[in-house]
XYZ file of C-alpha atoms in Angstrom:
291
model
C -75.656 -10.305 -87.496
C -75.268 -6.580 -88.222
C -74.522 -5.830 -84.571
C -71.620 -8.279 -84.625
C -69.582 -6.136 -87.033
C -68.583 -3.615 -84.380
C -67.795 -6.253 -81.740
C -64.306 -6.149 -80.290
C -62.503 -9.449 -79.824
C -60.753 -9.560 -76.467
C -58.018 -12.226 -76.222
C -58.272 -14.622 -73.302
C -56.020 -13.712 -70.405
C -53.750 -16.593 -69.542
C -53.036 -15.667 -65.933
C -51.276 -18.946 -65.182
C -48.663 -18.349 -67.874
C -48.025 -14.767 -66.715
C -47.623 -15.879 -63.107
C -45.191 -18.620 -64.171
C -43.263 -16.096 -66.297
C -43.074 -13.675 -63.363
C -41.825 -16.372 -60.987
C -39.256 -17.551 -63.520
C -38.038 -13.979 -64.035
C -37.635 -13.494 -60.277
C -35.650 -16.727 -59.926
C -33.371 -15.896 -62.881
C -32.764 -12.334 -61.652
C -32.024 -13.627 -58.143
C -29.475 -16.114 -59.495
C -27.859 -13.410 -61.628
C -27.657 -11.108 -58.595
C -25.998 -13.835 -56.502
C -23.432 -14.504 -59.232
C -22.708 -10.870 -60.104
C -22.493 -9.730 -56.478
C -20.077 -12.526 -55.540
C -16.813 -11.119 -54.255
C -15.021 -14.395 -55.007
C -15.145 -13.760 -58.760
C -12.665 -11.307 -60.240
C -14.830 -9.916 -63.034
C -12.013 -7.727 -64.304
C -10.072 -10.865 -65.260
C -12.712 -11.934 -67.806
C -12.172 -9.085 -70.323
C -8.436 -9.425 -69.698
C -8.397 -13.072 -70.834
C -11.217 -13.003 -73.396
C -8.762 -12.065 -76.189
C -5.671 -13.646 -74.663
C -3.354 -15.147 -77.289
C -3.412 -18.542 -75.581
C -7.217 -18.580 -75.565
C -7.378 -17.523 -79.233
C -4.955 -20.318 -80.172
C -7.214 -22.779 -78.355
C -10.250 -21.474 -80.258
C -8.510 -21.992 -83.597
C -7.562 -25.552 -82.639
C -11.135 -26.239 -81.521
C -12.346 -25.082 -84.941
C -9.704 -27.250 -86.644
C -10.834 -30.298 -84.659
C -14.471 -29.570 -85.535
C -13.913 -29.022 -89.259
C -11.515 -31.925 -89.809
C -13.522 -34.416 -87.747
C -16.758 -33.468 -89.526
C -15.190 -33.720 -93.000
C -13.661 -37.115 -92.202
C -16.823 -38.408 -90.526
C -19.052 -37.274 -93.412
C -16.863 -39.091 -95.942
C -16.600 -42.198 -93.765
C -20.302 -42.030 -92.868
C -21.276 -41.886 -96.534
C -19.196 -45.004 -97.213
C -20.649 -46.821 -94.211
C -24.202 -45.874 -95.208
C -23.578 -47.269 -98.700
C -22.207 -50.486 -97.195
C -25.219 -50.848 -94.902
C -27.555 -50.547 -97.886
C -25.532 -53.090 -99.852
C -26.964 -56.509 -100.633
C -23.672 -58.141 -99.674
C -24.104 -59.554 -96.134
C -20.382 -59.192 -95.334
C -20.339 -55.487 -96.205
C -23.632 -54.866 -94.426
C -22.435 -56.790 -91.387
C -19.167 -54.844 -91.196
C -20.949 -51.478 -91.385
C -23.542 -52.550 -88.809
C -20.828 -53.798 -86.460
C -18.932 -50.508 -86.826
C -21.996 -48.418 -86.008
C -22.884 -50.694 -83.073
C -19.403 -50.502 -81.550
C -18.683 -46.784 -81.903
C -22.167 -45.702 -80.854
C -22.151 -48.154 -77.959
C -18.907 -47.054 -76.296
C -18.331 -43.630 -74.692
C -16.365 -41.130 -76.737
C -14.208 -40.318 -73.719
C -13.137 -43.964 -73.535
C -12.279 -43.907 -77.241
C -10.140 -40.779 -76.839
C -8.174 -42.334 -73.978
C -7.832 -45.596 -75.953
C -6.285 -43.922 -78.997
C -4.000 -41.852 -76.788
C -2.678 -45.051 -75.157
C -2.633 -47.269 -78.248
C 1.177 -47.529 -78.064
C 0.762 -49.633 -74.912
C -0.174 -52.684 -76.987
C 0.983 -51.566 -80.445
C 4.332 -49.888 -79.712
C 5.365 -49.783 -83.355
C 4.431 -50.721 -86.898
C 6.989 -52.695 -88.882
C 6.216 -52.923 -92.592
C 9.101 -54.760 -94.224
C 12.089 -52.561 -93.564
C 9.928 -49.585 -92.637
C 9.637 -48.865 -88.904
C 7.042 -46.518 -87.402
C 7.041 -45.580 -83.741
C 3.453 -45.207 -82.500
C 4.483 -42.581 -79.949
C 5.717 -40.386 -82.781
C 2.631 -40.975 -84.943
C -0.264 -40.926 -82.471
C 0.277 -37.565 -80.828
C -2.442 -36.056 -78.600
C -3.743 -34.169 -81.656
C -3.896 -37.319 -83.815
C -5.452 -39.396 -81.015
C -8.144 -36.773 -80.435
C -8.878 -36.385 -84.159
C -9.112 -40.154 -84.678
C -11.508 -40.582 -81.767
C -13.729 -37.657 -82.766
C -13.832 -38.650 -86.449
C -14.380 -42.387 -86.042
C -17.043 -41.892 -83.393
C -18.896 -39.251 -85.403
C -18.718 -41.421 -88.544
C -21.068 -43.929 -86.882
C -23.695 -41.228 -86.367
C -23.149 -39.802 -89.854
C -23.706 -43.269 -91.317
C -27.140 -43.497 -89.714
C -28.046 -39.942 -90.722
C -27.094 -40.572 -94.337
C -28.741 -43.987 -94.423
C -31.959 -42.423 -93.176
C -31.712 -39.701 -95.818
C -31.143 -42.201 -98.622
C -34.012 -44.409 -97.455
C -36.292 -41.339 -97.444
C -36.017 -41.121 -101.244
C -38.710 -43.091 -103.054
C -37.441 -46.283 -104.660
C -39.094 -45.205 -107.909
C -36.272 -42.698 -108.360
C -33.737 -45.530 -108.618
C -35.945 -47.461 -111.004
C -36.425 -44.396 -113.209
C -32.661 -43.769 -113.259
C -32.067 -47.404 -114.207
C -34.611 -47.130 -117.028
C -32.733 -44.087 -118.359
C -29.530 -46.102 -118.546
C -27.794 -44.775 -115.434
C -25.370 -47.075 -113.638
C -25.998 -47.559 -109.884
C -23.127 -45.174 -109.108
C -24.424 -42.528 -111.506
C -27.938 -42.883 -110.130
C -26.654 -42.438 -106.583
C -24.499 -39.381 -107.359
C -26.809 -37.614 -109.821
C -30.335 -38.583 -108.754
C -30.591 -40.032 -105.241
C -27.939 -38.182 -103.241
C -28.866 -34.627 -104.382
C -32.448 -35.240 -103.229
C -31.299 -36.852 -99.983
C -29.229 -33.763 -99.153
C -32.395 -31.868 -98.220
C -33.033 -34.504 -95.550
C -29.411 -34.976 -94.490
C -28.221 -31.363 -94.128
C -30.287 -30.351 -91.026
C -29.054 -33.208 -88.782
C -25.494 -32.731 -90.072
C -25.753 -29.097 -88.978
C -26.929 -30.203 -85.545
C -24.041 -32.666 -85.276
C -21.554 -29.964 -86.270
C -22.832 -27.659 -83.541
C -22.624 -30.529 -81.063
C -19.078 -31.290 -82.230
C -17.964 -27.754 -81.338
C -18.785 -28.570 -77.721
C -17.740 -32.229 -77.840
C -14.179 -31.226 -78.727
C -13.790 -30.121 -75.101
C -13.440 -33.822 -74.186
C -10.016 -33.921 -75.839
C -8.694 -31.898 -72.899
C -8.202 -35.222 -71.083
C -5.248 -35.921 -73.392
C -4.008 -32.301 -73.356
C -4.789 -31.764 -77.037
C -4.478 -27.964 -76.577
C -8.034 -27.076 -77.563
C -9.916 -24.168 -75.976
C -10.693 -25.998 -72.727
C -7.141 -27.350 -72.434
C -5.663 -23.853 -72.842
C -8.162 -22.555 -70.279
C -7.141 -25.241 -67.801
C -3.460 -24.488 -68.373
C -4.025 -20.840 -67.481
C -6.122 -21.363 -64.354
C -3.708 -24.031 -63.116
C -1.188 -21.185 -62.745
C -3.323 -18.279 -61.520
C -6.182 -20.228 -59.826
C -8.850 -18.080 -61.532
C -10.911 -21.188 -62.227
C -14.414 -19.730 -62.454
C -13.245 -16.669 -64.371
C -11.449 -18.721 -67.020
C -14.355 -21.158 -67.313
C -16.652 -18.182 -67.941
C -14.271 -17.028 -70.686
C -14.356 -20.494 -72.288
C -18.153 -20.624 -72.009
C -18.486 -17.243 -73.721
C -16.409 -18.423 -76.664
C -18.301 -21.722 -76.955
C -21.557 -19.746 -77.002
C -20.191 -17.419 -79.690
C -19.075 -20.337 -81.887
C -22.289 -22.328 -81.524
C -24.421 -19.222 -82.159
C -22.554 -18.460 -85.388
C -22.827 -22.113 -86.434
C -26.582 -22.066 -85.722
C -26.971 -19.001 -87.927
C -25.042 -20.632 -90.765
C -27.160 -23.767 -90.419
C -30.334 -21.675 -90.659
C -29.103 -19.983 -93.843
C -28.089 -23.295 -95.448
C -31.409 -24.943 -94.589
C -33.351 -21.994 -95.971
C -31.265 -22.160 -99.143
C -32.132 -25.845 -99.548
C -35.793 -25.240 -98.806
C -35.762 -27.415 -95.705
C -35.891 -24.679 -93.098
C -38.634 -24.802 -90.496
C -39.075 -21.085 -91.062
C -37.649 -20.315 -87.634
C -34.568 -18.197 -87.099
C -31.879 -19.257 -84.578
C -33.110 -19.445 -81.002
C -31.191 -16.363 -79.801
C -32.669 -14.189 -82.547
C -36.192 -15.506 -81.834
C -35.779 -14.736 -78.130
C -34.617 -11.182 -78.838
C -37.526 -10.566 -81.206
C -40.035 -11.879 -78.649
C -38.627 -9.536 -76.002
C -38.834 -6.595 -78.418
C -42.450 -7.450 -79.245
C -43.310 -7.608 -75.531
C -41.698 -4.213 -74.897
C -43.469 -2.762 -77.948
C -46.848 -3.970 -76.760
C -46.238 -2.416 -73.347
C -45.383 0.912 -74.959
């Protein structure tokens, strides 16, 4: 046993993984070379449009769509989750039907539906009050309604799962202490469920940043719509799409970082930093080991 103390442990060489990594690197570098060396792409146009006022306005509207739709869907999803957990069969049935319908139909169809709602409901007449649907349901309103109502169905299931994850003994203990069902939900159950609910809500928010691009079909003037408006005039299609992709990557990366910080604050983090940061650190470790 004494001779084992000076033994040097040599890690196993995983030649298959290194070969696969080398092949993958060659393929990626070859694709990058083909793209960068293409004479059909005007690379100088990308920095010219990256901070264009029209593009920046589209970014702000994309953020507005994301924030408003998530706030509305979280509130509506919380209500729907409560209804689904109700003992009243009518309330439970309504919430279940809502989730079934909005999760079962494509979001793109819902956006187009709300945009064309005036075709079968041209106006609302409430007593002597007349509302023209064309004036009310603008492209912005149609897009926001579709995004919010669709996302509410997913939020309802996320919140229902979070509430069901809390042990039923918590409700019984709150009842024994004299709490009403509403007080028990707000003060005991929901704060604990937040630790389960927050991570998937963060994922849905990041997904919503990209999903807002669908509203371009109704010309809602988001980032993609503004991009399309520009390249329809100058025909720099690929260049403008690269600009839009850069901004979507920036927004989703920032959102991923915020999600990581919030999860760590709540004690529900997996201990892993955002994927971009992890990739950079791995590359630095590889370079350090080579040095």
